[in-house]
Short mmCIF file of C-alpha atoms in Angstrom, two decimals:
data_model
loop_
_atom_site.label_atom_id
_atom_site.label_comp_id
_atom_site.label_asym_id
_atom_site.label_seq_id
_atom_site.Cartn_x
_atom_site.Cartn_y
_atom_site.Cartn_z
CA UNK A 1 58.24 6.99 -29.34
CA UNK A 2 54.99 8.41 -30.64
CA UNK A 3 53.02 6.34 -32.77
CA UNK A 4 51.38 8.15 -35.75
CA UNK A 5 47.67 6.38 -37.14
CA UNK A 6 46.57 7.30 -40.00
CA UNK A 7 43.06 6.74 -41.43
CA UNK A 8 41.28 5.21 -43.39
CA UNK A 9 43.91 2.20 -44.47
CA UNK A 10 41.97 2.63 -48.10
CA UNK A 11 39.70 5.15 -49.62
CA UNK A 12 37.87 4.82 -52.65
CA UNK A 13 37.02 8.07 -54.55
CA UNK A 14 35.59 8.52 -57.80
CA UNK A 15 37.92 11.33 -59.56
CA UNK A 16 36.90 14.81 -59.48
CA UNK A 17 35.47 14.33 -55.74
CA UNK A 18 37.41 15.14 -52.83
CA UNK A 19 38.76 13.39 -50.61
CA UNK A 20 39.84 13.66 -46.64
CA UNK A 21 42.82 11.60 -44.98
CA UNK A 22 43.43 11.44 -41.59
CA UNK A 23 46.46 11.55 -39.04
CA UNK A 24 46.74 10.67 -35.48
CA UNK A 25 49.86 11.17 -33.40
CA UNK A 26 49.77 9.33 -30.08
CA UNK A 27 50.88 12.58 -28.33
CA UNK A 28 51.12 16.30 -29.16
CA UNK A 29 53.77 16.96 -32.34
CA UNK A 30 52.58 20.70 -32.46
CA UNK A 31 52.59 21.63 -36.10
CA UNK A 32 55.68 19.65 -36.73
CA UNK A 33 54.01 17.33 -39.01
CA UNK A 34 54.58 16.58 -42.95
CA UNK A 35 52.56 14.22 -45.81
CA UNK A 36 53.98 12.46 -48.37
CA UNK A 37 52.27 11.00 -51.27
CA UNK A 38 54.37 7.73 -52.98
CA UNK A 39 53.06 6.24 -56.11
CA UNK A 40 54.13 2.49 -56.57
CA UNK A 41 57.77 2.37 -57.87
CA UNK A 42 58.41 5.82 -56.53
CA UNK A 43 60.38 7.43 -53.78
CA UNK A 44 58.11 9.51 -51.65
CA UNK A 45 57.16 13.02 -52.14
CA UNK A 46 56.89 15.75 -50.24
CA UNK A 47 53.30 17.44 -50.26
CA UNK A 48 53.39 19.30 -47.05
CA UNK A 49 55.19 20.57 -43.60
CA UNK A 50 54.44 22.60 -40.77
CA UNK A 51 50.86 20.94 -40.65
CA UNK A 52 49.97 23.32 -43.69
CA UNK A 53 52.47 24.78 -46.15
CA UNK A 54 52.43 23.17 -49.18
CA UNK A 55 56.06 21.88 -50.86
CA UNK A 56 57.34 24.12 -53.72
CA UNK A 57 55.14 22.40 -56.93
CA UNK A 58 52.84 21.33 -55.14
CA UNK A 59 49.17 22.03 -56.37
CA UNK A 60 46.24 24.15 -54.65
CA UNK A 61 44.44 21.40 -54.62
CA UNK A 62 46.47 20.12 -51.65
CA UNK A 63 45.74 21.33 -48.53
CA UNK A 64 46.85 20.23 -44.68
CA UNK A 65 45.36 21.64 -41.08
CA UNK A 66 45.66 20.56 -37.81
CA UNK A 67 47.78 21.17 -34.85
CA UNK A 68 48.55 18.84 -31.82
CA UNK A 69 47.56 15.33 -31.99
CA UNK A 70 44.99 15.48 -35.09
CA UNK A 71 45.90 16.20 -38.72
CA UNK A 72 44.31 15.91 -41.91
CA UNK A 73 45.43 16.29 -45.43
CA UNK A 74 42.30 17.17 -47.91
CA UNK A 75 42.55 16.74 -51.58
CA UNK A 76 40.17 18.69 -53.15
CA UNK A 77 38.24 16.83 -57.06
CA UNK A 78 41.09 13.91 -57.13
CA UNK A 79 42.82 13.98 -60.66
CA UNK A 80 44.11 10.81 -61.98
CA UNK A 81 48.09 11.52 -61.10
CA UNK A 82 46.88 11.63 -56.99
CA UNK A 83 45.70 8.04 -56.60
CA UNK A 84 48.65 6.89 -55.01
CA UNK A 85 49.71 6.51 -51.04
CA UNK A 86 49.41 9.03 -48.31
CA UNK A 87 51.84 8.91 -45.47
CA UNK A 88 52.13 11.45 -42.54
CA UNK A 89 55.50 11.89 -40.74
CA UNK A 90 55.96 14.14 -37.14
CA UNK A 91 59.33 15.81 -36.11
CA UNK A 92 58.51 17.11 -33.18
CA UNK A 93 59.84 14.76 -30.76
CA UNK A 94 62.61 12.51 -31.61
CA UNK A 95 64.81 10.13 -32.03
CA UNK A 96 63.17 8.37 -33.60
CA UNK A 97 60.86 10.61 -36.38
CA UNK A 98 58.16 8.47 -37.41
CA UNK A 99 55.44 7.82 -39.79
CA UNK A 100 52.24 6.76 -39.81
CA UNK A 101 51.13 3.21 -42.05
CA UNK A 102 49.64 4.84 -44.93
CA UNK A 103 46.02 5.77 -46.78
CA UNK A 104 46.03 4.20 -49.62
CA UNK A 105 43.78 6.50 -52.15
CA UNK A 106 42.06 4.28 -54.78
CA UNK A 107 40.05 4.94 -57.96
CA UNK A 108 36.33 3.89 -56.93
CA UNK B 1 68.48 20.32 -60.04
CA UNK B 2 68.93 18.55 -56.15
CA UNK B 3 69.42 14.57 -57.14
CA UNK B 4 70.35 12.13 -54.77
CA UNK B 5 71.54 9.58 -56.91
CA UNK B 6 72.13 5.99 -54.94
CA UNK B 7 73.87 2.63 -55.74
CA UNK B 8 72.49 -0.47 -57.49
CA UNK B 9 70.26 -3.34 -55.77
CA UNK B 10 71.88 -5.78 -53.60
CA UNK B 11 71.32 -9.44 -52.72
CA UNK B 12 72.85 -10.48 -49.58
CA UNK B 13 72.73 -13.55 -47.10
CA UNK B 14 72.27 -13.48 -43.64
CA UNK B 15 74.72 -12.65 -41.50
CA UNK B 16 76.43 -10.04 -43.81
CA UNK B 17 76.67 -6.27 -44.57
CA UNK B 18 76.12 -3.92 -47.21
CA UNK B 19 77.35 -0.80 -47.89
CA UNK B 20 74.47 1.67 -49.46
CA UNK B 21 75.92 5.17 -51.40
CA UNK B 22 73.67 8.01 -51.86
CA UNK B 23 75.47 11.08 -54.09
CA UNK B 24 74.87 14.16 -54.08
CA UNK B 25 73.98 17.11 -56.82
CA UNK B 26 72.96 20.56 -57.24
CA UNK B 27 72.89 21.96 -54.03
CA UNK B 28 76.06 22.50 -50.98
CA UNK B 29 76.06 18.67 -49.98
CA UNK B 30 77.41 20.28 -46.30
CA UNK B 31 74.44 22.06 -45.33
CA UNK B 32 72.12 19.57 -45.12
CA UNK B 33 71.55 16.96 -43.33
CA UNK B 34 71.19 13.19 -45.23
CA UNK B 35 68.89 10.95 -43.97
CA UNK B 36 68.03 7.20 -44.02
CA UNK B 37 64.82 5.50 -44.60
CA UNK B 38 63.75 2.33 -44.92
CA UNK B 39 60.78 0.48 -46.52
CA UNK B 40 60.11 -3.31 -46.50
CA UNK B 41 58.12 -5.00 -49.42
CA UNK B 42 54.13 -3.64 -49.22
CA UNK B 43 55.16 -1.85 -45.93
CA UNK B 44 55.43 1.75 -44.41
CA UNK B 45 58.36 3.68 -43.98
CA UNK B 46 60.75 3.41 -40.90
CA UNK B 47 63.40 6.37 -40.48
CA UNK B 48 66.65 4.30 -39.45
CA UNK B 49 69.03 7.79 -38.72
CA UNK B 50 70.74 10.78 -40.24
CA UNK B 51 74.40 12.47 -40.96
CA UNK B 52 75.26 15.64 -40.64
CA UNK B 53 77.86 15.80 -44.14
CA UNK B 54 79.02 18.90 -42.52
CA UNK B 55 80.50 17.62 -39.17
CA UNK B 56 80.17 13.73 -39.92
CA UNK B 57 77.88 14.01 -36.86
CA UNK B 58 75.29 11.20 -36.59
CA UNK B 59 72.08 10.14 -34.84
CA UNK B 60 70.61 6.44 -35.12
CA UNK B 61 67.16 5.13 -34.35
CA UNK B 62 67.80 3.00 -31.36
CA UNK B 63 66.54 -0.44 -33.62
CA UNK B 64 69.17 0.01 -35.45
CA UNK B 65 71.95 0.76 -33.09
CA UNK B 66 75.05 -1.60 -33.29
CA UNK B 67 73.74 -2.84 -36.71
CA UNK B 68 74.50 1.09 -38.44
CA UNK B 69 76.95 3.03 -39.05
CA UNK B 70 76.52 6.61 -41.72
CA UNK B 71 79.72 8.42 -43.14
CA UNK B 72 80.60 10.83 -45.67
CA UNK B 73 82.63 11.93 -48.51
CA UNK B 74 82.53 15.68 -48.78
CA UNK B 75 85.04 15.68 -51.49
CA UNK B 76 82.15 13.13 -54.18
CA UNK B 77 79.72 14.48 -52.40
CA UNK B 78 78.24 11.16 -50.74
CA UNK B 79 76.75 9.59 -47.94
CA UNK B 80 77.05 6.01 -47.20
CA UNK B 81 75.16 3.66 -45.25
CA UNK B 82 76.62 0.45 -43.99
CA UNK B 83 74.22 -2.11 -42.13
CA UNK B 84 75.57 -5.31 -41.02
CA UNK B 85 74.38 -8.44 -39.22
CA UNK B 86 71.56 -8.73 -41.81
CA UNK B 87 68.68 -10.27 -41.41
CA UNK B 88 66.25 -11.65 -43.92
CA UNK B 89 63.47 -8.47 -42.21
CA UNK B 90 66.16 -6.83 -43.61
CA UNK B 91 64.95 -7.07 -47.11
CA UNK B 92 63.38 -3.57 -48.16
CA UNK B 93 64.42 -0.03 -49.71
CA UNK B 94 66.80 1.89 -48.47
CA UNK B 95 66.28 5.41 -49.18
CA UNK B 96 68.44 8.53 -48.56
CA UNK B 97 66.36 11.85 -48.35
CA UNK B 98 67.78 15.06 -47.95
CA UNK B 99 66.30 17.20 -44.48
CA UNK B 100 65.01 20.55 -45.62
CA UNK B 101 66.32 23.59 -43.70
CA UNK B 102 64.26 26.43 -41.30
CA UNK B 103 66.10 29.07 -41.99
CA UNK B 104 70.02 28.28 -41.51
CA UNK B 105 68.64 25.34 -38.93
CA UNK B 106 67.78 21.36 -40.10
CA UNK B 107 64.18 20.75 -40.10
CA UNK B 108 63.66 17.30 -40.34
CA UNK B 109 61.41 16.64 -43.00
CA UNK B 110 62.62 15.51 -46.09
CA UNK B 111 62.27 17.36 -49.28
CA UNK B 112 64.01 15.58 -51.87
CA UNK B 113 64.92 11.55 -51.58
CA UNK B 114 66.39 9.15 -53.84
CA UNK B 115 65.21 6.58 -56.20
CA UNK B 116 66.28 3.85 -53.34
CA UNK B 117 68.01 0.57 -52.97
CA UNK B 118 66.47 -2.65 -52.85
CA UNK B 119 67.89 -5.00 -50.41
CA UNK B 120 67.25 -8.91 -50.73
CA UNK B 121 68.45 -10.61 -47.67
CA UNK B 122 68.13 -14.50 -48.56
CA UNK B 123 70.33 -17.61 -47.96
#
């Protein structure tokens, strides 16, 4: 099973800075790799796949790189609708697909 | 618009099943594969297995083997879930979420998921 670690568990940003999450899959998933975001309440969403190509609707501001074991998803001058949680999910090897514990994004 | 519309909350005790539904809308509920997800209270998610509506094909995550079982009604367009043997680690939402397609292939990402069902497993 490869374990997926994502980092920080919290990060506090100030809106209108950016803000960098991090993904760590315990071996390679290529570029199979996709982020949700999941406000409380909410079913996830999807923000990206492939490592990089942002979901239809999904804003600029969103971006994913990466390939291999080491992913990150940046959000570029946080607006108030993004504080929310960040999950990353790999589908390169399975069963099972898994996802890593979260970033929780927080207002500062 | 795609909606994956599932059934109402559930409180069980342990020892028993429940049946999840997860219906379908606005797209060809055969070509793509229906997922299952899982997510207990303040926790992350945990992928439990997926259908294939087209075949009635299935794959479970070995944790839940001999607990799960998926099916299908292509003519309401919906996917089931049935999980027995509960246990109160049980308690979470269930979600359904719909794979998104490479080309005329199943990715297996998931690009549009339902509202969920909470699950309350308590004696």
């Amino acid at each position: 099973e490869i374990v997926m670690t994502q980092s920080p568990a919290t990060l506090s940003v100030s809106p209108g800075e950016g803000a960098t999450l991090s993904c760590r899959a315990s071996q390679s998933v290529s570029s199979n790799l996709a982020w949700y975001q999941q406000k409380p309440g909410q079913a996830p969403r999807l923000l990206i796949y492939g490592a990089s190509t942002r979901a239809t609707g999904i804003p600029a501001r969103f971006s994913g790189s990466g390939s291999g074991t080491e992913f990150t998803l940046t959000i570029s001058s946080l607006q108030s609708e993004d504080f929310a949680v960040y999950y990353c999910q790999q589908y390169n090897n399975w069963p099972p697909l898994t996802f890593g514990g979260g970033t929780t994004v927080e207002i500062k | 618009q795609v909606q994956l519309v599932q059934s109402g909350a559930e409180v069980k005790k342990p020892g028993a099943s429940v049946m999840f539904s997860c219906k379908a809308s606005g797209y060809t509920f055969t070509g793509y594969y229906l997922h299952w997800v899982r997510q207990a209270p303040g926790q992350g998610l945990e992928w439990m297995g997926w259908i294939n509506p087209n075949s009635g094909g299935t794959n479970y995550a070995q944790k839940f083997q001999g607990r799960v079982t998926m099916t299908r009604d292509t003519s309401i367009s919906t996917a089931y879930m049935e999980l027995s043997r509960l246990r109160s680690d049980d308690t979470a939402v269930y979600y359904c979420a719909r794979a998104s397609l490479t080309g005329y292939f199943p990715s297996y990402y998931f690009d549009y998921w339902g509202q969920g069902t909470l699950v309350t497993v308590s004696s």
